[in-house]
PDB file of C-alpha atoms in Angstrom:
ATOM      1  CA  UNK T   1      14.049  -2.939   8.501  1.00  0.00           C
ATOM      2  CA  UNK T   2      13.753  -2.014   4.586  1.00  0.00           C
ATOM      3  CA  UNK T   3      10.943   0.734   4.985  1.00  0.00           C
ATOM      4  CA  UNK T   4      11.596   3.887   3.346  1.00  0.00           C
ATOM      5  CA  UNK T   5      11.060   7.627   5.606  1.00  0.00           C
ATOM      6  CA  UNK T   6       8.972  10.273   4.795  1.00  0.00           C
ATOM      7  CA  UNK T   7       9.375  13.240   5.914  1.00  0.00           C
ATOM      8  CA  UNK T   8       7.612  15.655   7.504  1.00  0.00           C
ATOM      9  CA  UNK T   9       5.483  13.381   9.147  1.00  0.00           C
ATOM     10  CA  UNK T  10       2.581  16.016   9.406  1.00  0.00           C
ATOM     11  CA  UNK T  11       2.027  18.654   7.386  1.00  0.00           C
ATOM     12  CA  UNK T  12      -0.082  21.366   7.799  1.00  0.00           C
ATOM     13  CA  UNK T  13      -0.829  24.194   5.251  1.00  0.00           C
ATOM     14  CA  UNK T  14      -2.970  27.149   4.345  1.00  0.00           C
ATOM     15  CA  UNK T  15      -5.149  26.000   1.141  1.00  0.00           C
ATOM     16  CA  UNK T  16      -3.004  28.092  -1.901  1.00  0.00           C
ATOM     17  CA  UNK T  17      -0.054  27.137  -0.668  1.00  0.00           C
ATOM     18  CA  UNK T  18       2.199  24.184  -1.838  1.00  0.00           C
ATOM     19  CA  UNK T  19       3.183  21.078  -0.121  1.00  0.00           C
ATOM     20  CA  UNK T  20       6.277  19.423  -0.714  1.00  0.00           C
ATOM     21  CA  UNK T  21       6.724  15.804   1.229  1.00  0.00           C
ATOM     22  CA  UNK T  22       9.880  13.882   1.174  1.00  0.00           C
ATOM     23  CA  UNK T  23      10.530  10.198   0.672  1.00  0.00           C
ATOM     24  CA  UNK T  24      14.102   8.171   1.021  1.00  0.00           C
ATOM     25  CA  UNK T  25      14.720   4.734   0.071  1.00  0.00           C
ATOM     26  CA  UNK T  26      17.068   2.256   1.052  1.00  0.00           C
ATOM     27  CA  UNK T  27      16.735  -0.728  -1.824  1.00  0.00           C
ATOM     28  CA  UNK T  28      17.783  -0.695  -5.900  1.00  0.00           C
ATOM     29  CA  UNK T  29      14.123   0.268  -7.208  1.00  0.00           C
ATOM     30  CA  UNK T  30      12.168   0.075 -10.418  1.00  0.00           C
ATOM     31  CA  UNK T  31       9.895   2.737  -9.753  1.00  0.00           C
ATOM     32  CA  UNK T  32       8.628   4.570  -7.190  1.00  0.00           C
ATOM     33  CA  UNK T  33       5.639   5.614  -6.444  1.00  0.00           C
ATOM     34  CA  UNK T  34       2.917   8.047  -5.022  1.00  0.00           C
ATOM     35  CA  UNK T  35       0.116   7.382  -3.295  1.00  0.00           C
ATOM     36  CA  UNK T  36      -3.228   8.819  -1.292  1.00  0.00           C
ATOM     37  CA  UNK T  37      -5.118   7.711   1.417  1.00  0.00           C
ATOM     38  CA  UNK T  38      -8.073   9.347   2.805  1.00  0.00           C
ATOM     39  CA  UNK T  39      -8.296   8.328   6.438  1.00  0.00           C
ATOM     40  CA  UNK T  40      -9.792   4.585   7.054  1.00  0.00           C
ATOM     41  CA  UNK T  41      -9.684   4.076   3.143  1.00  0.00           C
ATOM     42  CA  UNK T  42      -7.733   2.214   0.547  1.00  0.00           C
ATOM     43  CA  UNK T  43      -5.333   3.752  -1.707  1.00  0.00           C
ATOM     44  CA  UNK T  44      -5.199   5.656  -4.440  1.00  0.00           C
ATOM     45  CA  UNK T  45      -2.661   5.860  -7.104  1.00  0.00           C
ATOM     46  CA  UNK T  46      -1.560   9.132  -7.971  1.00  0.00           C
ATOM     47  CA  UNK T  47       1.995   8.998  -9.832  1.00  0.00           C
ATOM     48  CA  UNK T  48       4.682   6.421 -10.733  1.00  0.00           C
ATOM     49  CA  UNK T  49       8.426   7.391 -11.766  1.00  0.00           C
ATOM     50  CA  UNK T  50      10.782   5.118 -13.438  1.00  0.00           C
ATOM     51  CA  UNK T  51      14.182   5.510 -11.988  1.00  0.00           C
ATOM     52  CA  UNK T  52      15.622   6.375 -15.603  1.00  0.00           C
ATOM     53  CA  UNK T  53      13.113   9.359 -15.323  1.00  0.00           C
ATOM     54  CA  UNK T  54      13.989  12.481 -12.688  1.00  0.00           C
ATOM     55  CA  UNK T  55      11.025  14.672 -12.912  1.00  0.00           C
ATOM     56  CA  UNK T  56       7.200  14.108 -13.928  1.00  0.00           C
ATOM     57  CA  UNK T  57       4.197  16.157 -13.785  1.00  0.00           C
ATOM     58  CA  UNK T  58       0.305  15.108 -13.569  1.00  0.00           C
ATOM     59  CA  UNK T  59      -2.304  18.271 -12.875  1.00  0.00           C
ATOM     60  CA  UNK T  60      -1.087  20.060  -9.834  1.00  0.00           C
ATOM     61  CA  UNK T  61       1.746  17.415  -8.655  1.00  0.00           C
ATOM     62  CA  UNK T  62       5.007  17.515  -9.475  1.00  0.00           C
ATOM     63  CA  UNK T  63       7.317  14.340  -8.810  1.00  0.00           C
ATOM     64  CA  UNK T  64      11.177  14.037  -8.572  1.00  0.00           C
ATOM     65  CA  UNK T  65      13.446  11.312  -8.202  1.00  0.00           C
ATOM     66  CA  UNK T  66      17.483  10.896  -7.235  1.00  0.00           C
ATOM     67  CA  UNK T  67      18.195   7.487  -7.514  1.00  0.00           C
ATOM     68  CA  UNK T  68      21.828   8.399  -6.373  1.00  0.00           C
ATOM     69  CA  UNK T  69      20.345   9.735  -3.123  1.00  0.00           C
ATOM     70  CA  UNK T  70      18.061   7.313  -2.803  1.00  0.00           C
ATOM     71  CA  UNK T  71      15.172   9.777  -2.383  1.00  0.00           C
ATOM     72  CA  UNK T  72      11.973  11.534  -4.341  1.00  0.00           C
ATOM     73  CA  UNK T  73       9.879  14.151  -3.669  1.00  0.00           C
ATOM     74  CA  UNK T  74       5.955  15.273  -3.887  1.00  0.00           C
ATOM     75  CA  UNK T  75       4.878  18.623  -4.597  1.00  0.00           C
ATOM     76  CA  UNK T  76       1.499  19.790  -4.429  1.00  0.00           C
ATOM     77  CA  UNK T  77       0.871  22.993  -6.008  1.00  0.00           C
ATOM     78  CA  UNK T  78      -2.219  25.302  -5.002  1.00  0.00           C
ATOM     79  CA  UNK T  79      -3.531  22.799  -2.334  1.00  0.00           C
ATOM     80  CA  UNK T  80      -7.262  22.410  -1.569  1.00  0.00           C
ATOM     81  CA  UNK T  81      -8.910  21.337   1.522  1.00  0.00           C
ATOM     82  CA  UNK T  82      -9.870  18.560  -0.400  1.00  0.00           C
ATOM     83  CA  UNK T  83      -6.040  17.333  -0.668  1.00  0.00           C
ATOM     84  CA  UNK T  84      -6.156  16.673   3.225  1.00  0.00           C
ATOM     85  CA  UNK T  85      -4.904  13.013   3.702  1.00  0.00           C
ATOM     86  CA  UNK T  86      -1.768  10.627   3.764  1.00  0.00           C
ATOM     87  CA  UNK T  87       0.593  10.451   1.459  1.00  0.00           C
ATOM     88  CA  UNK T  88       2.401   7.422   1.192  1.00  0.00           C
ATOM     89  CA  UNK T  89       5.200   7.120  -1.211  1.00  0.00           C
ATOM     90  CA  UNK T  90       6.163   3.237  -2.581  1.00  0.00           C
ATOM     91  CA  UNK T  91       9.020   1.560  -4.086  1.00  0.00           C
ATOM     92  CA  UNK T  92       9.496  -1.822  -5.833  1.00  0.00           C
ATOM     93  CA  UNK T  93      12.003  -3.949  -4.760  1.00  0.00           C
ATOM     94  CA  UNK T  94      14.203  -4.688  -7.963  1.00  0.00           C
ATOM     95  CA  UNK T  95      14.255  -8.313  -7.142  1.00  0.00           C
ATOM     96  CA  UNK T  96      11.080  -9.243  -5.424  1.00  0.00           C
ATOM     97  CA  UNK T  97       8.595  -7.047  -6.945  1.00  0.00           C
ATOM     98  CA  UNK T  98       7.847  -6.288  -3.020  1.00  0.00           C
ATOM     99  CA  UNK T  99       5.900  -2.806  -2.256  1.00  0.00           C
ATOM    100  CA  UNK T 100       7.851  -1.435   0.095  1.00  0.00           C
ATOM    101  CA  UNK T 101       5.898   1.496   1.441  1.00  0.00           C
ATOM    102  CA  UNK T 102       7.259   5.123   3.079  1.00  0.00           C
ATOM    103  CA  UNK T 103       6.524   5.664   6.323  1.00  0.00           C
ATOM    104  CA  UNK T 104       3.901   8.359   5.557  1.00  0.00           C
ATOM    105  CA  UNK T 105       3.092  12.288   5.621  1.00  0.00           C
ATOM    106  CA  UNK T 106      -0.520  13.327   6.523  1.00  0.00           C
ATOM    107  CA  UNK T 107      -0.860  16.788   5.293  1.00  0.00           C
ATOM    108  CA  UNK T 108      -3.926  19.049   6.717  1.00  0.00           C
ATOM    109  CA  UNK T 109      -4.977  21.467   4.196  1.00  0.00           C
ATOM    110  CA  UNK T 110      -6.608  24.303   6.438  1.00  0.00           C
ATOM    111  CA  UNK T 111      -9.741  26.062   3.993  1.00  0.00           C
TER     112      UNK T 111
ATOM    113  CA  UNK G   1      -7.955   0.223 -15.469  1.00  0.00           C
ATOM    114  CA  UNK G   2      -7.492  -3.447 -13.806  1.00  0.00           C
ATOM    115  CA  UNK G   3      -9.631  -3.227 -10.221  1.00  0.00           C
ATOM    116  CA  UNK G   4      -9.226  -5.320  -7.395  1.00  0.00           C
ATOM    117  CA  UNK G   5     -12.008  -6.048  -4.764  1.00  0.00           C
ATOM    118  CA  UNK G   6     -11.986  -6.992  -1.210  1.00  0.00           C
ATOM    119  CA  UNK G   7     -14.871  -8.587   0.789  1.00  0.00           C
ATOM    120  CA  UNK G   8     -15.896  -7.815   3.783  1.00  0.00           C
ATOM    121  CA  UNK G   9     -14.982  -3.853   3.237  1.00  0.00           C
ATOM    122  CA  UNK G  10     -15.289  -4.298   7.534  1.00  0.00           C
ATOM    123  CA  UNK G  11     -16.002  -7.055  10.038  1.00  0.00           C
ATOM    124  CA  UNK G  12     -16.201  -6.609  13.805  1.00  0.00           C
ATOM    125  CA  UNK G  13     -15.816 -10.321  15.536  1.00  0.00           C
ATOM    126  CA  UNK G  14     -15.225 -11.863  19.021  1.00  0.00           C
ATOM    127  CA  UNK G  15     -11.575 -12.908  20.454  1.00  0.00           C
ATOM    128  CA  UNK G  16     -11.183 -16.461  19.584  1.00  0.00           C
ATOM    129  CA  UNK G  17     -12.829 -16.664  16.229  1.00  0.00           C
ATOM    130  CA  UNK G  18     -11.573 -16.846  12.659  1.00  0.00           C
ATOM    131  CA  UNK G  19     -12.273 -14.123   9.937  1.00  0.00           C
ATOM    132  CA  UNK G  20     -11.874 -14.452   6.518  1.00  0.00           C
ATOM    133  CA  UNK G  21     -11.174 -12.007   4.146  1.00  0.00           C
ATOM    134  CA  UNK G  22     -11.429 -11.977   0.442  1.00  0.00           C
ATOM    135  CA  UNK G  23      -9.268 -10.280  -2.400  1.00  0.00           C
ATOM    136  CA  UNK G  24     -10.603 -10.740  -6.066  1.00  0.00           C
ATOM    137  CA  UNK G  25      -8.962  -9.329  -9.519  1.00  0.00           C
ATOM    138  CA  UNK G  26     -11.956  -8.703 -11.407  1.00  0.00           C
ATOM    139  CA  UNK G  27     -11.173  -8.344 -14.755  1.00  0.00           C
ATOM    140  CA  UNK G  28      -7.524  -9.764 -15.128  1.00  0.00           C
ATOM    141  CA  UNK G  29      -5.451 -12.767 -13.903  1.00  0.00           C
ATOM    142  CA  UNK G  30      -3.067 -12.912 -11.207  1.00  0.00           C
ATOM    143  CA  UNK G  31      -0.635 -15.519 -10.134  1.00  0.00           C
ATOM    144  CA  UNK G  32       0.293 -13.400  -7.260  1.00  0.00           C
ATOM    145  CA  UNK G  33      -1.496 -11.268  -4.425  1.00  0.00           C
ATOM    146  CA  UNK G  34       0.144  -9.379  -1.592  1.00  0.00           C
ATOM    147  CA  UNK G  35      -1.474  -8.451   1.649  1.00  0.00           C
ATOM    148  CA  UNK G  36      -0.657  -5.546   3.947  1.00  0.00           C
ATOM    149  CA  UNK G  37      -1.438  -4.958   7.223  1.00  0.00           C
ATOM    150  CA  UNK G  38      -2.027  -1.326   8.604  1.00  0.00           C
ATOM    151  CA  UNK G  39      -2.254  -0.018  12.425  1.00  0.00           C
ATOM    152  CA  UNK G  40      -3.554   3.422  12.668  1.00  0.00           C
ATOM    153  CA  UNK G  41      -1.828   5.841  11.477  1.00  0.00           C
ATOM    154  CA  UNK G  42       1.004   3.842  10.301  1.00  0.00           C
ATOM    155  CA  UNK G  43       1.860   2.316   7.204  1.00  0.00           C
ATOM    156  CA  UNK G  44       1.689   0.189   4.884  1.00  0.00           C
ATOM    157  CA  UNK G  45       3.304  -3.099   6.014  1.00  0.00           C
ATOM    158  CA  UNK G  46       3.432  -6.218   3.829  1.00  0.00           C
ATOM    159  CA  UNK G  47       2.550  -9.230   5.475  1.00  0.00           C
ATOM    160  CA  UNK G  48       2.722 -11.958   2.726  1.00  0.00           C
ATOM    161  CA  UNK G  49       2.874 -12.670  -0.747  1.00  0.00           C
ATOM    162  CA  UNK G  50       0.272 -15.699  -1.902  1.00  0.00           C
ATOM    163  CA  UNK G  51       1.080 -17.654  -4.901  1.00  0.00           C
ATOM    164  CA  UNK G  52      -1.547 -19.368  -6.875  1.00  0.00           C
ATOM    165  CA  UNK G  53      -1.284 -22.976  -6.575  1.00  0.00           C
ATOM    166  CA  UNK G  54       1.846 -23.154  -3.981  1.00  0.00           C
ATOM    167  CA  UNK G  55       2.125 -21.928  -0.451  1.00  0.00           C
ATOM    168  CA  UNK G  56       2.558 -18.277   0.624  1.00  0.00           C
ATOM    169  CA  UNK G  57       5.370 -16.651   1.389  1.00  0.00           C
ATOM    170  CA  UNK G  58       5.909 -14.486   4.882  1.00  0.00           C
ATOM    171  CA  UNK G  59       7.529 -11.814   5.618  1.00  0.00           C
ATOM    172  CA  UNK G  60       9.809 -11.996   8.726  1.00  0.00           C
ATOM    173  CA  UNK G  61       7.753 -11.832  12.386  1.00  0.00           C
ATOM    174  CA  UNK G  62       3.918 -13.058  10.566  1.00  0.00           C
ATOM    175  CA  UNK G  63       2.699 -15.669  12.010  1.00  0.00           C
ATOM    176  CA  UNK G  64       2.001 -18.230   9.046  1.00  0.00           C
ATOM    177  CA  UNK G  65      -0.443 -20.414  11.447  1.00  0.00           C
ATOM    178  CA  UNK G  66      -2.172 -17.548  12.581  1.00  0.00           C
ATOM    179  CA  UNK G  67      -2.581 -15.643   8.847  1.00  0.00           C
ATOM    180  CA  UNK G  68      -3.715 -18.454   7.027  1.00  0.00           C
ATOM    181  CA  UNK G  69      -3.602 -17.984   3.078  1.00  0.00           C
ATOM    182  CA  UNK G  70      -5.285 -19.615  -0.050  1.00  0.00           C
ATOM    183  CA  UNK G  71      -4.770 -18.539  -3.254  1.00  0.00           C
ATOM    184  CA  UNK G  72      -7.181 -21.229  -4.882  1.00  0.00           C
ATOM    185  CA  UNK G  73      -7.590 -19.287  -8.421  1.00  0.00           C
ATOM    186  CA  UNK G  74      -6.124 -17.037 -10.341  1.00  0.00           C
ATOM    187  CA  UNK G  75      -8.573 -14.708  -9.516  1.00  0.00           C
ATOM    188  CA  UNK G  76      -9.024 -14.772  -5.894  1.00  0.00           C
ATOM    189  CA  UNK G  77      -6.502 -14.622  -2.596  1.00  0.00           C
ATOM    190  CA  UNK G  78      -8.188 -15.358   0.802  1.00  0.00           C
ATOM    191  CA  UNK G  79      -6.570 -14.464   4.322  1.00  0.00           C
ATOM    192  CA  UNK G  80      -8.011 -16.250   7.016  1.00  0.00           C
ATOM    193  CA  UNK G  81      -6.883 -14.484  10.696  1.00  0.00           C
ATOM    194  CA  UNK G  82      -7.248 -17.709  12.637  1.00  0.00           C
ATOM    195  CA  UNK G  83      -8.110 -17.120  17.047  1.00  0.00           C
ATOM    196  CA  UNK G  84      -8.509 -13.677  16.545  1.00  0.00           C
ATOM    197  CA  UNK G  85      -7.503 -11.142  19.283  1.00  0.00           C
ATOM    198  CA  UNK G  86      -7.840  -7.837  20.259  1.00  0.00           C
ATOM    199  CA  UNK G  87      -4.242  -7.000  18.553  1.00  0.00           C
ATOM    200  CA  UNK G  88      -5.211  -7.899  15.464  1.00  0.00           C
ATOM    201  CA  UNK G  89      -7.821  -5.199  14.713  1.00  0.00           C
ATOM    202  CA  UNK G  90      -6.211  -3.724  12.202  1.00  0.00           C
ATOM    203  CA  UNK G  91      -6.456  -2.299   8.094  1.00  0.00           C
ATOM    204  CA  UNK G  92      -5.776  -5.313   5.957  1.00  0.00           C
ATOM    205  CA  UNK G  93      -5.022  -4.416   2.128  1.00  0.00           C
ATOM    206  CA  UNK G  94      -4.119  -6.876  -0.861  1.00  0.00           C
ATOM    207  CA  UNK G  95      -2.937  -5.838  -3.896  1.00  0.00           C
ATOM    208  CA  UNK G  96      -2.431  -7.703  -7.187  1.00  0.00           C
ATOM    209  CA  UNK G  97       0.074  -6.856 -10.398  1.00  0.00           C
ATOM    210  CA  UNK G  98      -1.402  -8.406 -13.969  1.00  0.00           C
ATOM    211  CA  UNK G  99       0.605 -11.076 -15.418  1.00  0.00           C
ATOM    212  CA  UNK G 100       2.283  -8.416 -17.642  1.00  0.00           C
ATOM    213  CA  UNK G 101       4.315  -6.285 -15.269  1.00  0.00           C
ATOM    214  CA  UNK G 102       4.944  -6.629 -11.289  1.00  0.00           C
ATOM    215  CA  UNK G 103       6.411  -3.373 -11.327  1.00  0.00           C
ATOM    216  CA  UNK G 104       2.509  -1.636 -11.302  1.00  0.00           C
ATOM    217  CA  UNK G 105       0.030  -3.184  -8.762  1.00  0.00           C
ATOM    218  CA  UNK G 106      -3.403  -3.044  -8.243  1.00  0.00           C
ATOM    219  CA  UNK G 107      -4.766  -2.382  -4.830  1.00  0.00           C
ATOM    220  CA  UNK G 108      -8.046  -3.567  -3.051  1.00  0.00           C
ATOM    221  CA  UNK G 109      -9.774  -1.056  -1.271  1.00  0.00           C
ATOM    222  CA  UNK G 110      -8.827  -2.774   1.891  1.00  0.00           C
ATOM    223  CA  UNK G 111     -10.896  -4.510   5.007  1.00  0.00           C
ATOM    224  CA  UNK G 112     -11.057  -2.957   8.492  1.00  0.00           C
ATOM    225  CA  UNK G 113     -11.300  -5.780  11.182  1.00  0.00           C
ATOM    226  CA  UNK G 114     -12.174  -5.103  14.661  1.00  0.00           C
ATOM    227  CA  UNK G 115     -11.784  -7.691  17.016  1.00  0.00           C
ATOM    228  CA  UNK G 116     -13.512  -7.799  20.092  1.00  0.00           C
TER     229      UNK G 116
END
């Protein structure tokens, strides 16, 4: 399977703490994207990092990309209860343009 | 930004019936659309690539006769689940890139299918 792996599978933290989730992928990529999905809902695009970038910030989100290790991390700082959701990384295969999603991290932020 | 819609947002049907799900790009043209399936507490798995004016290409293990895809126009792709069974119950999501970039795709809100 080409599916990427994410860890941890589940993460439970207190409000105000930081949450870090990691993604590893297998193919050559043009970019890597992170999405959030609330239970039973569609995907919300969070951030895109291109293959020639190493780090990117957006509000409380910080994403890193290490193409030599084929890995990425998503850091959510000062978490809020509203951040409770599943988070998926997705890579775009540079040959087929198909999206390949990671296995996801279920984040629970306790108020 | 570009918007992709899906209809219906949820559907309940009896075993053996067929269900059609529509995916529309509302403000842009999409020669290609992608269909994904997501089982509870799992990730999204690509099912097939829908190509306007030609046959869809299916991922390994996806039955093309069971999941019929028609991309009749530059803004509409349909997925028909034929002779649905309870194991087909899932969340189906489509996505579409704009003609300008296949690297960034826009996702529909998903369709929850429950087969009784």
